[in-house]
GROMACS .gro file of C-alpha atoms in nm:
model
  473
    1MET     CA    1   2.469   0.700   1.701
    2THR     CA    2   2.529   0.429   1.442
    3ASN     CA    3   2.854   0.365   1.254
    4ALA     CA    4   2.957   0.312   0.894
    5PRO     CA    5   3.069  -0.049   0.844
    6SER     CA    6   3.441  -0.094   0.794
    7PRO     CA    7   3.574  -0.333   0.526
    8ASP     CA    8   3.635  -0.593   0.796
    9LEU     CA    9   3.278  -0.556   0.923
   10VAL     CA   10   3.140  -0.580   0.568
   11ALA     CA   11   3.329  -0.908   0.537
   12ARG     CA   12   3.177  -1.034   0.865
   13PHE     CA   13   2.828  -0.952   0.742
   14ALA     CA   14   2.898  -1.115   0.406
   15ALA     CA   15   3.015  -1.433   0.576
   16ILE     CA   16   2.668  -1.475   0.728
   17VAL     CA   17   2.486  -1.491   0.393
   18GLY     CA   18   2.770  -1.600   0.165
   19PRO     CA   19   2.956  -1.381  -0.089
   20ALA     CA   20   2.698  -1.436  -0.363
   21HIS     CA   21   2.428  -1.276  -0.147
   22ALA     CA   22   2.630  -0.979  -0.020
   23LEU     CA   23   2.620  -0.705  -0.283
   24THR     CA   24   2.867  -0.418  -0.279
   25ARG     CA   25   2.905  -0.302  -0.641
   26ASP     CA   26   2.704   0.009  -0.727
   27ASP     CA   27   2.541  -0.158  -1.026
   28ASP     CA   28   2.427  -0.449  -0.809
   29THR     CA   29   2.297  -0.236  -0.524
   30LEU     CA   30   2.119   0.020  -0.745
   31PRO     CA   31   1.777  -0.157  -0.752
   32TYR     CA   32   1.779  -0.166  -0.372
   33ARG     CA   33   1.860   0.201  -0.313
   34ILE     CA   34   1.622   0.382  -0.545
   35GLU     CA   35   1.244   0.383  -0.522
   36TRP     CA   36   0.956   0.415  -0.768
   37ARG     CA   37   0.893   0.787  -0.724
   38ASP     CA   38   1.264   0.883  -0.741
   39ARG     CA   39   1.225   1.113  -0.442
   40PHE     CA   40   1.468   0.937  -0.209
   41PRO     CA   41   1.776   0.811  -0.395
   42GLY     CA   42   2.012   0.651  -0.146
   43GLN     CA   43   2.358   0.502  -0.103
   44THR     CA   44   2.462   0.182   0.069
   45PRO     CA   45   2.791   0.001   0.123
   46LEU     CA   46   2.619  -0.336   0.133
   47VAL     CA   47   2.299  -0.521   0.047
   48LEU     CA   48   2.249  -0.845   0.239
   49ARG     CA   49   2.010  -1.110   0.104
   50PRO     CA   50   1.963  -1.370   0.381
   51GLY     CA   51   1.797  -1.701   0.302
   52SER     CA   52   1.667  -1.791   0.647
   53THR     CA   53   1.543  -1.648   0.974
   54ALA     CA   54   1.864  -1.769   1.139
   55GLU     CA   55   2.068  -1.557   0.898
   56VAL     CA   56   1.850  -1.252   0.964
   57ALA     CA   57   1.902  -1.306   1.337
   58ALA     CA   58   2.279  -1.328   1.294
   59ILE     CA   59   2.282  -1.010   1.086
   60LEU     CA   60   2.084  -0.812   1.344
   61ALA     CA   61   2.288  -0.944   1.635
   62LEU     CA   62   2.607  -0.827   1.463
   63ALA     CA   63   2.451  -0.495   1.363
   64ASN     CA   64   2.335  -0.430   1.717
   65GLU     CA   65   2.677  -0.516   1.858
   66THR     CA   66   2.855  -0.285   1.613
   67ARG     CA   67   2.591  -0.008   1.599
   68THR     CA   68   2.532  -0.058   1.227
   69SER     CA   69   2.212   0.080   1.075
   70ILE     CA   70   1.989  -0.172   0.898
   71VAL     CA   71   1.718  -0.087   0.642
   72PRO     CA   72   1.477  -0.381   0.596
   73GLN     CA   73   1.335  -0.413   0.245
   74GLY     CA   74   1.075  -0.629   0.074
   75GLY     CA   75   0.981  -0.565  -0.288
   76ASN     CA   76   1.091  -0.199  -0.281
   77THR     CA   77   0.748  -0.082  -0.397
   78GLY     CA   78   0.678   0.153  -0.103
   79LEU     CA   79   0.571   0.509  -0.176
   80VAL     CA   80   0.696   0.702   0.130
   81GLY     CA   81   1.069   0.620   0.129
   82ALA     CA   82   1.061   0.378   0.423
   83GLN     CA   83   1.240   0.097   0.242
   84VAL     CA   84   1.552   0.265   0.100
   85PRO     CA   85   1.877   0.384   0.262
   86ASP     CA   86   1.964   0.750   0.303
   87GLN     CA   87   2.244   0.937   0.127
   88SER     CA   88   2.501   0.886   0.401
   89GLY     CA   89   2.631   0.559   0.259
   90THR     CA   90   2.637   0.408   0.608
   91GLU     CA   91   2.312   0.211   0.611
   92VAL     CA   92   2.307  -0.158   0.520
   93VAL     CA   93   2.006  -0.283   0.325
   94LEU     CA   94   1.862  -0.614   0.444
   95SER     CA   95   1.653  -0.756   0.161
   96LEU     CA   96   1.408  -1.039   0.226
   97ASP     CA   97   1.378  -1.121  -0.145
   98ARG     CA   98   1.525  -1.470  -0.108
   99MET     CA   99   1.290  -1.576   0.171
  100THR     CA  100   0.995  -1.668  -0.049
  101ARG     CA  101   0.866  -2.002   0.077
  102ILE     CA  102   0.502  -2.080   0.133
  103ARG     CA  103   0.564  -2.281   0.448
  104ALA     CA  104   0.217  -2.426   0.493
  105VAL     CA  105  -0.141  -2.393   0.372
  106ASP     CA  106  -0.416  -2.507   0.608
  107ALA     CA  107  -0.725  -2.503   0.388
  108GLU     CA  108  -0.950  -2.645   0.660
  109GLY     CA  109  -0.830  -2.389   0.912
  110TYR     CA  110  -0.835  -2.108   0.654
  111THR     CA  111  -0.475  -2.004   0.719
  112MET     CA  112  -0.142  -2.006   0.542
  113THR     CA  113   0.210  -1.951   0.671
  114VAL     CA  114   0.447  -1.767   0.438
  115GLU     CA  115   0.791  -1.615   0.449
  116ALA     CA  116   0.823  -1.239   0.432
  117GLY     CA  117   0.981  -1.232   0.087
  118ALA     CA  118   0.693  -1.410  -0.085
  119VAL     CA  119   0.552  -1.199  -0.368
  120LEU     CA  120   0.191  -1.103  -0.300
  121ALA     CA  121   0.070  -1.252  -0.630
  122ASP     CA  122   0.233  -1.583  -0.537
  123VAL     CA  123   0.058  -1.578  -0.200
  124GLN     CA  124  -0.273  -1.517  -0.378
  125ALA     CA  125  -0.198  -1.806  -0.619
  126ALA     CA  126  -0.110  -2.045  -0.338
  127ALA     CA  127  -0.440  -1.966  -0.168
  128GLU     CA  128  -0.628  -2.014  -0.494
  129ALA     CA  129  -0.460  -2.352  -0.549
  130ALA     CA  130  -0.616  -2.459  -0.217
  131ASP     CA  131  -0.956  -2.322  -0.326
  132ARG     CA  132  -0.920  -2.031  -0.086
  133LEU     CA  133  -0.885  -1.656  -0.116
  134PHE     CA  134  -0.620  -1.425   0.021
  135PRO     CA  135  -0.794  -1.094  -0.048
  136LEU     CA  136  -0.515  -0.836  -0.027
  137SER     CA  137  -0.492  -0.684  -0.376
  138LEU     CA  138  -0.309  -0.378  -0.507
  139GLY     CA  139  -0.149  -0.252  -0.823
  140ALA     CA  140   0.202  -0.369  -0.729
  141GLU     CA  141   0.094  -0.724  -0.633
  142GLY     CA  142   0.320  -0.878  -0.899
  143SER     CA  143   0.632  -0.738  -0.731
  144CYS     CA  144   0.551  -0.628  -0.374
  145ARG     CA  145   0.627  -0.877  -0.099
  146ILE     CA  146   0.411  -0.981   0.191
  147GLY     CA  147   0.660  -0.868   0.456
  148GLY     CA  148   0.652  -0.517   0.314
  149ASN     CA  149   0.273  -0.530   0.290
  150ILE     CA  150   0.259  -0.618   0.659
  151SER     CA  151   0.523  -0.364   0.764
  152SER     CA  152   0.331  -0.088   0.587
  153ASN     CA  153  -0.017  -0.218   0.674
  154ALA     CA  154  -0.105  -0.209   0.305
  155GLY     CA  155  -0.462  -0.131   0.204
  156GLY     CA  156  -0.552  -0.193  -0.158
  157THR     CA  157  -0.881  -0.244  -0.335
  158ALA     CA  158  -1.045  -0.506  -0.111
  159VAL     CA  159  -1.039  -0.318   0.221
  160LEU     CA  160  -1.412  -0.255   0.193
  161ALA     CA  161  -1.490  -0.626   0.230
  162TYR     CA  162  -1.187  -0.770   0.409
  163GLY     CA  163  -1.004  -0.490   0.590
  164ASN     CA  164  -0.644  -0.367   0.580
  165THR     CA  165  -0.346  -0.601   0.606
  166ARG     CA  166  -0.369  -0.558   0.982
  167ASP     CA  167  -0.699  -0.747   0.968
  168LEU     CA  168  -0.551  -1.032   0.763
  169VAL     CA  169  -0.265  -1.139   0.992
  170LEU     CA  170  -0.298  -1.394   1.273
  171GLY     CA  171   0.065  -1.436   1.374
  172LEU     CA  172   0.419  -1.321   1.300
  173GLU     CA  173   0.776  -1.437   1.326
  174VAL     CA  174   0.996  -1.133   1.394
  175VAL     CA  175   1.367  -1.087   1.449
  176LEU     CA  176   1.425  -0.815   1.708
  177ALA     CA  177   1.701  -0.556   1.693
  178ASP     CA  178   1.933  -0.759   1.917
  179GLY     CA  179   1.895  -1.075   1.707
  180ARG     CA  180   1.643  -1.253   1.925
  181VAL     CA  181   1.358  -1.422   1.737
  182TRP     CA  182   1.001  -1.374   1.851
  183GLU     CA  183   0.821  -1.690   1.747
  184GLY     CA  184   0.467  -1.558   1.726
  185LEU     CA  185   0.335  -1.771   1.439
  186ASN     CA  186   0.001  -1.820   1.608
  187ALA     CA  187  -0.285  -1.946   1.391
  188LEU     CA  188  -0.554  -1.899   1.655
  189ARG     CA  189  -0.853  -1.679   1.582
  190LYS     CA  190  -0.897  -1.613   1.953
  191ASP     CA  191  -0.603  -1.568   2.189
  192ASN     CA  192  -0.654  -1.329   2.479
  193THR     CA  193  -0.322  -1.386   2.658
  194GLY     CA  194  -0.181  -1.040   2.709
  195TYR     CA  195  -0.075  -0.771   2.465
  196ASP     CA  196  -0.132  -0.839   2.096
  197LEU     CA  197   0.237  -0.801   2.013
  198LYS     CA  198   0.203  -0.858   1.639
  199GLN     CA  199   0.018  -0.529   1.604
  200LEU     CA  200   0.336  -0.343   1.704
  201PHE     CA  201   0.510  -0.467   1.391
  202ILE     CA  202   0.217  -0.438   1.149
  203GLY     CA  203   0.255  -0.086   1.014
  204GLY     CA  204   0.583  -0.045   1.203
  205GLU     CA  205   0.776   0.010   0.879
  206GLY     CA  206   1.070  -0.201   0.995
  207THR     CA  207   1.155   0.032   1.283
  208LEU     CA  208   1.085  -0.219   1.562
  209GLY     CA  209   1.188  -0.554   1.415
  210VAL     CA  210   1.227  -0.748   1.092
  211ILE     CA  211   0.927  -0.962   0.997
  212THR     CA  212   1.047  -1.294   0.855
  213ALA     CA  213   0.722  -1.494   0.834
  214ALA     CA  214   0.350  -1.457   0.891
  215VAL     CA  215   0.034  -1.658   0.943
  216LEU     CA  216  -0.232  -1.510   0.715
  217LYS     CA  217  -0.609  -1.542   0.717
  218LEU     CA  218  -0.773  -1.711   0.420
  219PHE     CA  219  -1.135  -1.684   0.309
  220PRO     CA  220  -1.375  -1.885   0.094
  221ARG     CA  221  -1.326  -1.811  -0.274
  222PRO     CA  222  -1.623  -1.629  -0.422
  223LYS     CA  223  -1.806  -1.867  -0.654
  224GLY     CA  224  -1.919  -1.579  -0.867
  225GLN     CA  225  -1.819  -1.224  -0.946
  226ALA     CA  226  -1.963  -0.928  -1.134
  227VAL     CA  227  -1.785  -0.606  -1.226
  228ALA     CA  228  -1.916  -0.288  -1.385
  229PHE     CA  229  -1.759   0.032  -1.510
  230VAL     CA  230  -2.009   0.307  -1.435
  231ALA     CA  231  -2.041   0.669  -1.543
  232VAL     CA  232  -2.159   0.918  -1.280
  233GLU     CA  233  -2.189   1.294  -1.284
  234SER     CA  234  -2.013   1.368  -0.957
  235PRO     CA  235  -1.860   1.221  -0.641
  236ALA     CA  236  -2.193   1.292  -0.470
  237ALA     CA  237  -2.364   1.065  -0.723
  238ALA     CA  238  -2.092   0.806  -0.667
  239LEU     CA  239  -2.160   0.820  -0.293
  240ALA     CA  240  -2.532   0.769  -0.351
  241LEU     CA  241  -2.448   0.467  -0.569
  242PHE     CA  242  -2.222   0.331  -0.296
  243GLN     CA  243  -2.491   0.360  -0.033
  244LEU     CA  244  -2.737   0.178  -0.260
  245ALA     CA  245  -2.484  -0.095  -0.344
  246ARG     CA  246  -2.400  -0.145   0.022
  247GLU     CA  247  -2.768  -0.181   0.108
  248ARG     CA  248  -2.842  -0.429  -0.173
  249ALA     CA  249  -2.516  -0.629  -0.178
  250GLY     CA  250  -2.411  -0.613   0.187
  251HIS     CA  251  -2.080  -0.792   0.250
  252ASP     CA  252  -2.074  -0.911  -0.111
  253LEU     CA  253  -1.972  -0.560  -0.219
  254SER     CA  254  -1.598  -0.616  -0.251
  255GLY     CA  255  -1.480  -0.315  -0.450
  256PHE     CA  256  -1.593   0.042  -0.505
  257GLU     CA  257  -1.339   0.268  -0.675
  258LEU     CA  258  -1.378   0.633  -0.780
  259MET     CA  259  -1.194   0.774  -1.085
  260PRO     CA  260  -1.204   1.112  -1.266
  261ARG     CA  261  -1.218   1.149  -1.642
  262ILE     CA  262  -0.872   1.308  -1.653
  263GLY     CA  263  -0.725   0.998  -1.490
  264LEU     CA  264  -0.894   0.774  -1.744
  265ASP     CA  265  -0.763   0.996  -2.025
  266PHE     CA  266  -0.409   0.955  -1.890
  267VAL     CA  267  -0.449   0.577  -1.879
  268LEU     CA  268  -0.596   0.557  -2.230
  269GLY     CA  269  -0.322   0.784  -2.362
  270HIS     CA  270  -0.022   0.617  -2.201
  271LEU     CA  271  -0.097   0.250  -2.131
  272PRO     CA  272  -0.104   0.025  -2.437
  273GLY     CA  273  -0.400  -0.205  -2.491
  274THR     CA  274  -0.650   0.002  -2.292
  275ARG     CA  275  -0.987   0.117  -2.422
  276ASP     CA  276  -1.275   0.327  -2.295
  277PRO     CA  277  -1.552   0.090  -2.181
  278LEU     CA  278  -1.825   0.349  -2.250
  279ALA     CA  279  -1.934   0.531  -2.565
  280ALA     CA  280  -1.941   0.885  -2.424
  281PRO     CA  281  -1.711   1.056  -2.173
  282SER     CA  282  -1.826   1.128  -1.818
  283PRO     CA  283  -1.680   1.359  -1.551
  284TRP     CA  284  -1.645   1.070  -1.304
  285TYR     CA  285  -1.651   0.692  -1.299
  286VAL     CA  286  -1.701   0.415  -1.048
  287LEU     CA  287  -1.561   0.065  -1.073
  288ILE     CA  288  -1.790  -0.160  -0.873
  289GLU     CA  289  -1.728  -0.527  -0.792
  290ILE     CA  290  -1.973  -0.767  -0.628
  291GLY     CA  291  -1.889  -1.122  -0.528
  292SER     CA  292  -2.120  -1.412  -0.458
  293GLY     CA  293  -2.096  -1.737  -0.271
  294HIS     CA  294  -2.314  -1.899  -0.537
  295SER     CA  295  -2.237  -1.808  -0.899
  296ASP     CA  296  -2.152  -1.539  -1.153
  297GLU     CA  297  -2.521  -1.526  -1.233
  298ALA     CA  298  -2.610  -1.447  -0.872
  299ALA     CA  299  -2.347  -1.174  -0.851
  300SER     CA  300  -2.462  -1.028  -1.183
  301ALA     CA  301  -2.824  -1.030  -1.070
  302THR     CA  302  -2.734  -0.828  -0.761
  303LEU     CA  303  -2.525  -0.582  -0.961
  304GLU     CA  304  -2.797  -0.543  -1.225
  305ASP     CA  305  -3.049  -0.474  -0.948
  306VAL     CA  306  -2.821  -0.204  -0.805
  307LEU     CA  307  -2.758  -0.040  -1.141
  308GLY     CA  308  -3.122  -0.064  -1.250
  309THR     CA  309  -3.236   0.114  -0.937
  310ALA     CA  310  -2.961   0.374  -0.980
  311PHE     CA  311  -3.058   0.438  -1.343
  312GLU     CA  312  -3.419   0.496  -1.239
  313ALA     CA  313  -3.306   0.743  -0.974
  314GLY     CA  314  -3.084   0.927  -1.220
  315THR     CA  315  -2.772   0.844  -1.017
  316VAL     CA  316  -2.599   0.659  -1.302
  317ALA     CA  317  -2.558   0.792  -1.656
  318ASP     CA  318  -2.419   0.478  -1.824
  319ALA     CA  319  -2.258   0.149  -1.734
  320ALA     CA  320  -2.071  -0.141  -1.891
  321LEU     CA  321  -2.099  -0.482  -1.726
  322ALA     CA  322  -1.805  -0.718  -1.767
  323GLN     CA  323  -1.910  -1.015  -1.979
  324SER     CA  324  -1.598  -1.224  -1.919
  325LEU     CA  325  -1.290  -1.260  -1.703
  326ALA     CA  326  -1.098  -1.063  -1.966
  327ASP     CA  327  -1.346  -0.777  -1.932
  328ARG     CA  328  -1.313  -0.777  -1.552
  329GLN     CA  329  -0.935  -0.768  -1.578
  330ALA     CA  330  -0.949  -0.489  -1.836
  331PHE     CA  331  -1.173  -0.277  -1.613
  332TRP     CA  332  -0.944  -0.325  -1.315
  333HIS     CA  333  -0.639  -0.248  -1.531
  334LEU     CA  334  -0.785   0.097  -1.595
  335ARG     CA  335  -0.805   0.157  -1.221
  336HIS     CA  336  -0.466   0.006  -1.132
  337GLY     CA  337  -0.298   0.205  -1.410
  338MET     CA  338  -0.393   0.545  -1.268
  339SER     CA  339  -0.063   0.602  -1.085
  340GLU     CA  340   0.162   0.476  -1.364
  341ALA     CA  341  -0.020   0.681  -1.628
  342GLN     CA  342   0.051   1.007  -1.445
  343LYS     CA  343   0.427   0.977  -1.483
  344PRO     CA  344   0.441   1.081  -1.851
  345GLU     CA  345   0.235   1.389  -1.764
  346GLY     CA  346   0.522   1.540  -1.565
  347GLY     CA  347   0.545   1.623  -1.197
  348SER     CA  348   0.271   1.496  -0.967
  349ILE     CA  349   0.227   1.603  -0.607
  350LYS     CA  350   0.079   1.316  -0.407
  351HIS     CA  351  -0.157   1.293  -0.111
  352ASP     CA  352  -0.270   0.961   0.038
  353ILE     CA  353  -0.556   1.078   0.256
  354SER     CA  354  -0.874   0.949   0.412
  355VAL     CA  355  -1.184   1.125   0.537
  356PRO     CA  356  -1.516   0.986   0.661
  357VAL     CA  357  -1.687   0.819   0.365
  358ALA     CA  358  -1.991   1.047   0.375
  359ARG     CA  359  -1.766   1.354   0.351
  360VAL     CA  360  -1.561   1.249   0.047
  361PRO     CA  361  -1.764   1.459  -0.203
  362ALA     CA  362  -1.740   1.774   0.009
  363PHE     CA  363  -1.367   1.719   0.064
  364LEU     CA  364  -1.307   1.675  -0.309
  365ASP     CA  365  -1.500   1.992  -0.395
  366GLU     CA  366  -1.300   2.197  -0.147
  367ALA     CA  367  -0.958   2.043  -0.212
  368ILE     CA  368  -0.986   2.060  -0.592
  369ALA     CA  369  -1.083   2.428  -0.578
  370ALA     CA  370  -0.801   2.502  -0.333
  371VAL     CA  371  -0.517   2.347  -0.536
  372GLU     CA  372  -0.647   2.500  -0.860
  373ALA     CA  373  -0.641   2.841  -0.694
  374MET     CA  374  -0.291   2.780  -0.559
  375VAL     CA  375  -0.147   2.658  -0.891
  376PRO     CA  376  -0.359   2.778  -1.184
  377GLY     CA  377  -0.363   2.519  -1.458
  378CYS     CA  378  -0.271   2.227  -1.232
  379ARG     CA  379  -0.460   1.905  -1.301
  380PRO     CA  380  -0.609   1.729  -0.997
  381VAL     CA  381  -0.637   1.351  -1.043
  382PRO     CA  382  -0.816   1.226  -0.731
  383PHE     CA  383  -0.895   0.857  -0.739
  384GLY     CA  384  -0.921   0.562  -0.507
  385HIS     CA  385  -1.122   0.370  -0.257
  386LEU     CA  386  -1.443   0.564  -0.206
  387GLY     CA  387  -1.591   0.272  -0.014
  388ASP     CA  388  -1.342   0.319   0.272
  389GLY     CA  389  -1.285   0.694   0.241
  390ASN     CA  390  -0.928   0.668   0.106
  391ILE     CA  391  -0.856   0.903  -0.185
  392HIS     CA  392  -0.522   0.934  -0.363
  393PHE     CA  393  -0.540   1.307  -0.417
  394ASN     CA  394  -0.270   1.348  -0.680
  395VAL     CA  395  -0.217   1.676  -0.861
  396SER     CA  396  -0.034   1.678  -1.195
  397GLN     CA  397   0.159   1.983  -1.307
  398PRO     CA  398   0.014   2.235  -1.553
  399VAL     CA  399   0.079   2.142  -1.914
  400GLY     CA  400   0.416   2.280  -2.020
  401ALA     CA  401   0.518   2.386  -1.669
  402ASP     CA  402   0.868   2.338  -1.534
  403LYS     CA  403   0.862   2.005  -1.349
  404ALA     CA  404   1.127   2.092  -1.091
  405ALA     CA  405   0.968   2.427  -1.009
  406TYR     CA  406   0.630   2.261  -0.969
  407LEU     CA  407   0.759   1.982  -0.745
  408ALA     CA  408   0.941   2.241  -0.533
  409ARG     CA  409   0.594   2.337  -0.407
  410TRP     CA  410   0.528   1.984  -0.273
  411GLU     CA  411   0.532   2.080   0.094
  412GLU     CA  412   0.327   2.393   0.031
  413MET     CA  413   0.055   2.199  -0.148
  414ASN     CA  414   0.067   1.920   0.111
  415ALA     CA  415   0.010   2.176   0.384
  416LEU     CA  416  -0.290   2.315   0.197
  417VAL     CA  417  -0.452   1.975   0.133
  418HIS     CA  418  -0.368   1.830   0.473
  419GLY     CA  419  -0.521   2.136   0.638
  420ILE     CA  420  -0.848   2.058   0.463
  421VAL     CA  421  -0.815   1.692   0.563
  422ALA     CA  422  -0.778   1.799   0.926
  423ARG     CA  423  -1.098   2.000   0.911
  424TYR     CA  424  -1.277   1.690   0.788
  425HIS     CA  425  -1.123   1.485   1.074
  426GLY     CA  426  -0.931   1.267   0.829
  427SER     CA  427  -0.582   1.117   0.805
  428ILE     CA  428  -0.277   1.235   0.610
  429SER     CA  429  -0.169   0.875   0.552
  430ALA     CA  430  -0.447   0.631   0.477
  431GLU     CA  431  -0.249   0.333   0.350
  432HIS     CA  432   0.102   0.423   0.230
  433GLY     CA  433   0.259   0.484   0.570
  434ILE     CA  434   0.491   0.753   0.705
  435GLY     CA  435   0.848   0.664   0.603
  436ARG     CA  436   1.064   0.965   0.531
  437LEU     CA  437   0.803   1.146   0.325
  438LYS     CA  438   0.570   1.227   0.616
  439ARG     CA  439   0.799   1.179   0.916
  440ASP     CA  440   0.813   1.549   0.997
  441LEU     CA  441   0.436   1.579   0.961
  442LEU     CA  442   0.359   1.305   1.212
  443PRO     CA  443   0.398   1.512   1.533
  444GLY     CA  444   0.147   1.761   1.396
  445VAL     CA  445  -0.127   1.499   1.367
  446LYS     CA  446  -0.045   1.258   1.650
  447GLY     CA  447  -0.006   1.486   1.950
  448PRO     CA  448   0.264   1.480   2.220
  449VAL     CA  449   0.126   1.189   2.423
  450ALA     CA  450   0.098   0.961   2.121
  451MET     CA  451   0.446   1.059   2.001
  452ASP     CA  452   0.590   0.991   2.347
  453MET     CA  453   0.428   0.647   2.351
  454MET     CA  454   0.569   0.566   2.008
  455ARG     CA  455   0.919   0.680   2.102
  456SER     CA  456   0.901   0.474   2.422
  457ILE     CA  457   0.814   0.161   2.225
  458LYS     CA  458   1.098   0.230   1.982
  459ALA     CA  459   1.346   0.278   2.267
  460ALA     CA  460   1.234  -0.044   2.436
  461LEU     CA  461   1.264  -0.263   2.127
  462ASP     CA  462   1.555  -0.091   1.953
  463PRO     CA  463   1.756   0.094   2.219
  464ASN     CA  464   2.058   0.141   1.992
  465GLY     CA  465   1.848   0.280   1.708
  466ILE     CA  466   1.980   0.046   1.439
  467LEU     CA  467   1.648  -0.039   1.270
  468ASN     CA  468   1.545   0.190   0.986
  469PRO     CA  469   1.672   0.509   1.149
  470GLY     CA  470   1.509   0.831   1.035
  471LYS     CA  471   1.192   0.656   0.923
  472MET     CA  472   0.860   0.734   1.089
  473LEU     CA  473   1.021   0.887   1.402
   0.00000   0.00000   0.00000
């Protein structure tokens, strides 16, 4: 049982960070207690914005002593409600948005050490300034923060070549629930000395500790890049194109994204400055990106070889190759705008699922038919990372339907889609996490032994239950 902070306790917390960084007015706390999808509006008596690991440690030590609930928060871009307080008005938000330093860049060792509040785009830029690549990339990279990316094990568009965030972290600095600091900023590629403790906190959604800094892996910057926007008849054709691209490009295939025509129509209709790259509409599209360690010309030659072979086989109907950096950015903007462009279309019921790559077309056929039968007139907008089997199976409301009535069927449609996912031996959360949105679904997919193990870890690291209560478990 945790307690609501009294005025005296609020003052003690505020003294740790200074009055300017302890927010109590509703107008000031509002950006920290609402989230992008507006599904989990919360209340909080206090937002604390520490500027150092020592201040985070002092906050957690006091919270543990007084049984005060703490909700860690990065850029507040999460999609499952893990980063915002509940409606009780008792949970204190701990924002890492002041802890933004790039502590060190080791270009020779291909690592960088950053604080948890660093914006992902700034991390990417710091790597680029050292002629290195930090490959994590997602639509919110201009506002999401690396600590949140790590806590949610973010995926993004480069998983195919570089893996999830879990694969990009060498070491962590974490403040535990009782205020102790685990100094695990290890830059070693090989360290076989016991349990790999950092993996407990990667994807832990702030329930086991507060990440304050990380050692990240860097990679050589591709010397060349080629991007194409490709028209295909079906997801099955897209899969055939993927298999061909993987064979011809190997590890140089860095992006392979699937999009439906309806999603592109939403983007073209609602996002200014967008245009259709192709002359005629197609039921489905693929955005394909190939890098090269040599030059743009080398990357383009590989991509042209892939597309030429696909044209001959009848797999591809049309394609536009980016001729400049502006073209590449415009193509990717179409893909990254898919989520934003659905908002003006009314209610959208979301699914962040994964199935084995080879079974994506069959899953899409079955799931699209199922939701259309359940809600006649609904508009499925499945898009995402075909190369790693992760599809954002979003379903927009029928045109003219009542938004609230449609969204009231969220759990019903989730159950339908997740049941199909289970038959394909997939996952109900591929990259967004569990948070509050899927907390009650977790026992149904994890099993009693796994749930017992997770609860045991939580009890060992946070026995008083102060860290992000009600999230995940």
